[in-house]
Amino acid sequence: MSPEASTAAGHARILEAIRAIPRGQVLGYGEVAAKAGLPGRARLVARLLGSNEDPELPWHRVLRSDGRIAMPEGSRGWGEQSQRLRAEGVVVENGRVKRPKPPRSLDEAIWGPG
């Protein structure tokens, strides 16, 4: 596979991962990259979102790893992302979405806190 085809395939997987985020849920850039089979490529996800022109893509469901909106506070994009998330029932406080902390271990994920 040529480098161009490989890049296009990676971009397609990223867009597919973003489209798969359910309404009312969010993922971090790194989580999207991992779901697309491109772990460690969070910046690629951000670049692709920044150049995307598909109005149907649920770009607003992608946040920084700490749950914050990545755009500058008070900007048009920041306001639009906050508004779209709230319309889906996501609680946004000061540009941040509180997400549950991941379990500390596989056992805890399966069986709950011990």
mmCIF file of C-alpha atoms in Angstrom:
data_model
loop_
_atom_site.group_PDB
_atom_site.id
_atom_site.type_symbol
_atom_site.label_atom_id
_atom_site.label_comp_id
_atom_site.label_asym_id
_atom_site.label_seq_id
_atom_site.Cartn_x
_atom_site.Cartn_y
_atom_site.Cartn_z
ATOM 1 C CA MET A 1 0.000 0.000 0.000
ATOM 2 C CA SER A 2 1.359 3.402 -0.946
ATOM 3 C CA PRO A 3 1.910 6.019 1.760
ATOM 4 C CA GLU A 4 -0.933 8.105 0.286
ATOM 5 C CA ALA A 5 -3.339 5.145 0.388
ATOM 6 C CA SER A 6 -2.233 4.321 3.929
ATOM 7 C CA THR A 7 -2.851 7.916 5.017
ATOM 8 C CA ALA A 8 -6.276 7.972 3.352
ATOM 9 C CA ALA A 9 -7.178 4.679 5.040
ATOM 10 C CA GLY A 10 -6.097 6.056 8.429
ATOM 11 C CA HIS A 11 -8.159 9.199 7.900
ATOM 12 C CA ALA A 12 -11.180 7.098 6.926
ATOM 13 C CA ARG A 13 -10.813 4.998 10.099
ATOM 14 C CA ILE A 14 -10.614 8.154 12.234
ATOM 15 C CA LEU A 15 -13.767 9.578 10.655
ATOM 16 C CA GLU A 16 -15.518 6.225 11.133
ATOM 17 C CA ALA A 17 -14.522 6.190 14.823
ATOM 18 C CA ILE A 18 -15.895 9.715 15.282
ATOM 19 C CA ARG A 19 -19.168 8.812 13.559
ATOM 20 C CA ALA A 20 -19.489 5.830 15.924
ATOM 21 C CA ILE A 21 -19.478 7.979 19.090
ATOM 22 C CA PRO A 22 -23.040 7.698 20.411
ATOM 23 C CA ARG A 23 -25.176 10.781 20.912
ATOM 24 C CA GLY A 24 -24.680 12.158 24.421
ATOM 25 C CA GLN A 25 -21.210 10.636 24.816
ATOM 26 C CA VAL A 26 -17.717 11.983 24.251
ATOM 27 C CA LEU A 27 -14.227 10.656 23.597
ATOM 28 C CA GLY A 28 -10.795 12.208 23.805
ATOM 29 C CA TYR A 29 -8.646 12.728 20.717
ATOM 30 C CA GLY A 30 -6.362 9.895 21.829
ATOM 31 C CA GLU A 31 -9.285 7.552 22.403
ATOM 32 C CA VAL A 32 -10.535 8.235 18.876
ATOM 33 C CA ALA A 33 -7.062 7.527 17.499
ATOM 34 C CA ALA A 34 -6.861 4.248 19.426
ATOM 35 C CA LYS A 35 -10.313 3.159 18.218
ATOM 36 C CA ALA A 36 -9.162 3.914 14.668
ATOM 37 C CA GLY A 37 -6.161 1.631 15.168
ATOM 38 C CA LEU A 38 -3.756 4.561 15.384
ATOM 39 C CA PRO A 39 -2.709 4.726 19.044
ATOM 40 C CA GLY A 40 -0.627 7.752 19.915
ATOM 41 C CA ARG A 41 -1.966 9.794 16.993
ATOM 42 C CA ALA A 42 -4.224 12.213 18.886
ATOM 43 C CA ARG A 43 -2.746 15.180 17.020
ATOM 44 C CA LEU A 44 -3.642 13.558 13.707
ATOM 45 C CA VAL A 45 -7.252 13.352 14.906
ATOM 46 C CA ALA A 46 -7.141 17.055 15.845
ATOM 47 C CA ARG A 47 -5.659 18.041 12.471
ATOM 48 C CA LEU A 48 -8.238 16.000 10.593
ATOM 49 C CA LEU A 49 -11.094 17.555 12.581
ATOM 50 C CA GLY A 50 -9.672 21.021 11.976
ATOM 51 C CA SER A 51 -9.768 20.525 8.217
ATOM 52 C CA ASN A 52 -13.037 18.599 8.049
ATOM 53 C CA GLU A 53 -15.899 20.133 6.085
ATOM 54 C CA ASP A 54 -18.547 17.420 6.600
ATOM 55 C CA PRO A 55 -21.442 19.114 8.444
ATOM 56 C CA GLU A 56 -22.812 15.696 9.481
ATOM 57 C CA LEU A 57 -19.654 14.647 11.341
ATOM 58 C CA PRO A 58 -20.265 14.769 15.130
ATOM 59 C CA TRP A 59 -16.976 16.604 15.744
ATOM 60 C CA HIS A 60 -18.364 18.147 18.911
ATOM 61 C CA ARG A 61 -18.160 14.757 20.693
ATOM 62 C CA VAL A 62 -14.334 14.838 20.647
ATOM 63 C CA LEU A 63 -12.581 16.555 23.562
ATOM 64 C CA ARG A 64 -9.159 16.832 25.135
ATOM 65 C CA SER A 65 -8.123 13.922 27.341
ATOM 66 C CA ASP A 66 -8.958 15.962 30.451
ATOM 67 C CA GLY A 67 -12.532 16.496 29.230
ATOM 68 C CA ARG A 68 -12.034 20.115 28.175
ATOM 69 C CA ILE A 69 -13.093 21.670 24.910
ATOM 70 C CA ALA A 70 -9.906 22.239 22.924
ATOM 71 C CA MET A 71 -10.901 25.525 21.297
ATOM 72 C CA PRO A 72 -10.156 28.836 22.995
ATOM 73 C CA GLU A 73 -12.741 29.712 25.622
ATOM 74 C CA GLY A 74 -15.208 32.271 24.356
ATOM 75 C CA SER A 75 -14.513 31.521 20.696
ATOM 76 C CA ARG A 76 -17.340 30.775 18.276
ATOM 77 C CA GLY A 77 -16.272 27.124 18.041
ATOM 78 C CA TRP A 78 -16.078 26.772 21.822
ATOM 79 C CA GLY A 79 -19.624 28.099 22.163
ATOM 80 C CA GLU A 80 -20.945 25.914 19.368
ATOM 81 C CA GLN A 81 -19.351 22.772 20.803
ATOM 82 C CA SER A 82 -20.739 23.527 24.270
ATOM 83 C CA GLN A 83 -24.196 24.139 22.824
ATOM 84 C CA ARG A 84 -24.188 20.951 20.720
ATOM 85 C CA LEU A 85 -23.066 18.823 23.661
ATOM 86 C CA ARG A 86 -25.712 20.304 25.960
ATOM 87 C CA ALA A 87 -28.375 19.663 23.300
ATOM 88 C CA GLU A 88 -27.412 15.978 23.539
ATOM 89 C CA GLY A 89 -27.722 15.971 27.326
ATOM 90 C CA VAL A 90 -24.006 16.239 28.096
ATOM 91 C CA VAL A 91 -23.228 18.353 31.167
ATOM 92 C CA VAL A 92 -20.662 21.012 30.268
ATOM 93 C CA GLU A 93 -19.325 23.197 33.088
ATOM 94 C CA ASN A 94 -16.814 25.924 32.269
ATOM 95 C CA GLY A 95 -15.880 24.187 29.038
ATOM 96 C CA ARG A 96 -15.304 20.831 30.673
ATOM 97 C CA VAL A 97 -17.214 17.559 30.581
ATOM 98 C CA LYS A 98 -16.861 15.450 33.692
ATOM 99 C CA ARG A 99 -16.200 11.894 32.646
ATOM 100 C CA PRO A 100 -16.047 8.845 34.856
ATOM 101 C CA LYS A 101 -12.515 7.870 35.761
ATOM 102 C CA PRO A 102 -11.361 4.680 34.074
ATOM 103 C CA PRO A 103 -11.067 1.640 36.324
ATOM 104 C CA ARG A 104 -7.654 1.083 37.837
ATOM 105 C CA SER A 105 -7.466 -2.533 36.749
ATOM 106 C CA LEU A 106 -9.184 -5.108 34.591
ATOM 107 C CA ASP A 107 -10.535 -6.846 37.707
ATOM 108 C CA GLU A 108 -12.088 -3.570 38.876
ATOM 109 C CA ALA A 109 -13.576 -3.024 35.419
ATOM 110 C CA ILE A 110 -15.211 -6.445 35.525
ATOM 111 C CA TRP A 111 -16.072 -6.860 39.199
ATOM 112 C CA GLY A 112 -16.247 -3.298 40.487
ATOM 113 C CA PRO A 113 -14.279 -1.748 43.345
ATOM 114 C CA GLY A 114 -13.036 -4.367 45.761
#
